[in-house]
Coordinates of C-alpha atoms in Angstrom, one line a residue:
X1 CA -5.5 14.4 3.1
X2 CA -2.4 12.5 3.6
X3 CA 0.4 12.1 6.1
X4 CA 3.8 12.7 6.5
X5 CA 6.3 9.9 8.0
X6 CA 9.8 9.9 8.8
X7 CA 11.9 10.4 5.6
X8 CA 9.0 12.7 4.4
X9 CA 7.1 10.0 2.2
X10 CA 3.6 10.8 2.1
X11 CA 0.8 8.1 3.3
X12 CA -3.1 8.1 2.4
X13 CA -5.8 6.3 4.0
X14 CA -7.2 3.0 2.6
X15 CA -9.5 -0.2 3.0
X16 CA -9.4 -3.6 3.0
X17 CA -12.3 -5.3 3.4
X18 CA -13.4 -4.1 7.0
X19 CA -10.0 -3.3 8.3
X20 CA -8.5 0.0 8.2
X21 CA -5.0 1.0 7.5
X22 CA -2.6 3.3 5.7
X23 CA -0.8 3.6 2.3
X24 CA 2.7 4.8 1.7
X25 CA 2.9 6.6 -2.0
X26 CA 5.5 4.7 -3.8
X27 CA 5.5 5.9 -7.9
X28 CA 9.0 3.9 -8.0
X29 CA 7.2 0.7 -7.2
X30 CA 5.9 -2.0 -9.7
X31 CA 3.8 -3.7 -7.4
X32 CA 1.9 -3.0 -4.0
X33 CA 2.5 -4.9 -1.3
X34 CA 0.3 -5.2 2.2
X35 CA 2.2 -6.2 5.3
X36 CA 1.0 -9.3 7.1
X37 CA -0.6 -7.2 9.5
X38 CA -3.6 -5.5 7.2
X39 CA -3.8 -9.1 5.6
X40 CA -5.0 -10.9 8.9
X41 CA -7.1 -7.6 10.4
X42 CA -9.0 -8.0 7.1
X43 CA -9.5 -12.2 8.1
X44 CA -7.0 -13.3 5.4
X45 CA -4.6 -15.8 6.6
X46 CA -0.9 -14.9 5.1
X47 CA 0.2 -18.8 5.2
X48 CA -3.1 -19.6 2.7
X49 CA -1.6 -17.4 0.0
X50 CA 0.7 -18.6 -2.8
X51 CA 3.8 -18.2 -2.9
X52 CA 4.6 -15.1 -5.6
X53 CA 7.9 -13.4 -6.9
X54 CA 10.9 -12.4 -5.3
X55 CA 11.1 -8.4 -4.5
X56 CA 14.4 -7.1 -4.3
X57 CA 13.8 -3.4 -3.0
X58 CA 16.4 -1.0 -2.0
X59 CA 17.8 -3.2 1.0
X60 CA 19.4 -5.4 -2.2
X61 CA 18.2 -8.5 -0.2
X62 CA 15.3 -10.8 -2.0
X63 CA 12.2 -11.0 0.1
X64 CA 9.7 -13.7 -1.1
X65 CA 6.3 -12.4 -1.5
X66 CA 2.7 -14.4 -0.8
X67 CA -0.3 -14.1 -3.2
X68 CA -3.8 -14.3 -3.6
X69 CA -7.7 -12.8 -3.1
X70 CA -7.8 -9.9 -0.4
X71 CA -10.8 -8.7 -1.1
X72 CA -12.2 -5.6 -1.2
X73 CA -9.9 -2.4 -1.7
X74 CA -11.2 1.3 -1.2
X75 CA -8.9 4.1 -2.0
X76 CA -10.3 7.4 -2.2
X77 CA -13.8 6.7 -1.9
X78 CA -13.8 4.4 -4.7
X79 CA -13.9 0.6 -3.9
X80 CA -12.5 -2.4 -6.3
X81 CA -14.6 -5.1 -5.0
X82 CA -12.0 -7.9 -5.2
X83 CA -8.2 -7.7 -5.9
X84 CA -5.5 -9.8 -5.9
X85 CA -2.6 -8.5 -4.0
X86 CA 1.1 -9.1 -2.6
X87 CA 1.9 -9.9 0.6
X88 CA 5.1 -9.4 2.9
X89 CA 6.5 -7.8 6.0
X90 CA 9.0 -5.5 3.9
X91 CA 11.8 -3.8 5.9
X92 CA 11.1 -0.5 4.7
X93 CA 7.6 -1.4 7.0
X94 CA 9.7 -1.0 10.3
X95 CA 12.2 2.0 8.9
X96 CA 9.1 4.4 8.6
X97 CA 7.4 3.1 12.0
X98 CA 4.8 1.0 10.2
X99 CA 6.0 -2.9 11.3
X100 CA 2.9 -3.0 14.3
X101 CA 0.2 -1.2 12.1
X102 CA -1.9 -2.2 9.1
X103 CA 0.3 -0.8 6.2
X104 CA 0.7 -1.2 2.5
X105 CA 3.2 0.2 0.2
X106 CA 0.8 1.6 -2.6
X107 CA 2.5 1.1 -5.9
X108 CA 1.8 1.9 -9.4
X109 CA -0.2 -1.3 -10.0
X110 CA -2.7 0.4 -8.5
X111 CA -2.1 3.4 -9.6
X112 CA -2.8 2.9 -12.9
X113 CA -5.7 4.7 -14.9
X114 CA -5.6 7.3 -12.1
X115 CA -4.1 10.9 -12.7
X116 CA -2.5 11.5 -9.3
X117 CA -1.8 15.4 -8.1
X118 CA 0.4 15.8 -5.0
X119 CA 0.5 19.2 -3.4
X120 CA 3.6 18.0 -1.1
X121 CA 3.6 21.5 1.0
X122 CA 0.2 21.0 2.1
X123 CA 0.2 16.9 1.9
X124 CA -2.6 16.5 -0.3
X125 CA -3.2 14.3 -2.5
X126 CA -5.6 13.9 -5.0
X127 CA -6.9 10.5 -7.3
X128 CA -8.8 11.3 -10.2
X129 CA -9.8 8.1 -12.3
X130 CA -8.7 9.8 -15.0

């Protein structure tokens, strides 16, 4: 079952390692990135990651991203028992409500090998592993 948020994007429910939080479907973007906020509830210090690419999203203003292990990743009931990820507090974070919560844009990095059904009417969405 997902969620609607403000400008009507769709968000699902996912894990990292213990902590809890919520992904926003993005099939536009390359890479998913985790805000600082999911990082640290699942005990990963931001400041130990590396530092990664620049992302320049929709705001046309370069963000540096962090790097490294996060652990373990669960998205619809499967789990990928350790994944490196991208980290950064991304603007589009606060523009949907999402700056003081454990959020993650989910991209098509981890996507990949899934077939992925929206029924946008009745916001669900479905992950088959293809």
């Amino acid at each position: 079952q997902a969620r609607r948020l403000q400008g009507d994007l769709l968000t699902v429910p996912v894990r990292l390692g213990s902590a809890r939080g919520v992904a926003v479907l993005d099939t536009g973007a390359r890479r998913s990135v985790f805000n600082k906020r999911f990082v640290q509830a699942a005990g990963v210090d931001p400041a130990t990651l590396r530092p990664a690419e620049t992302l320049q999203g929709a705001t046309a203003n370069p963000l540096a991203l962090r790097a490294g292990a996060l652990g373990a990743f669960e998205l619809a009931g499967r789990v990928t028992p350790a994944i490196e990820g991208r980290v950064a507090d991304l603007p589009v974070f606060a523009a949907v409500g999402l700056a003081d919560r454990p959020a993650m844009i989910l991209g098509l990095d981890r996507l990949t090998g899934q077939r992925l059904v929206i029924d946008y009417p009745r916001q669900r969405i479905w992950f088959d592993p293809g």
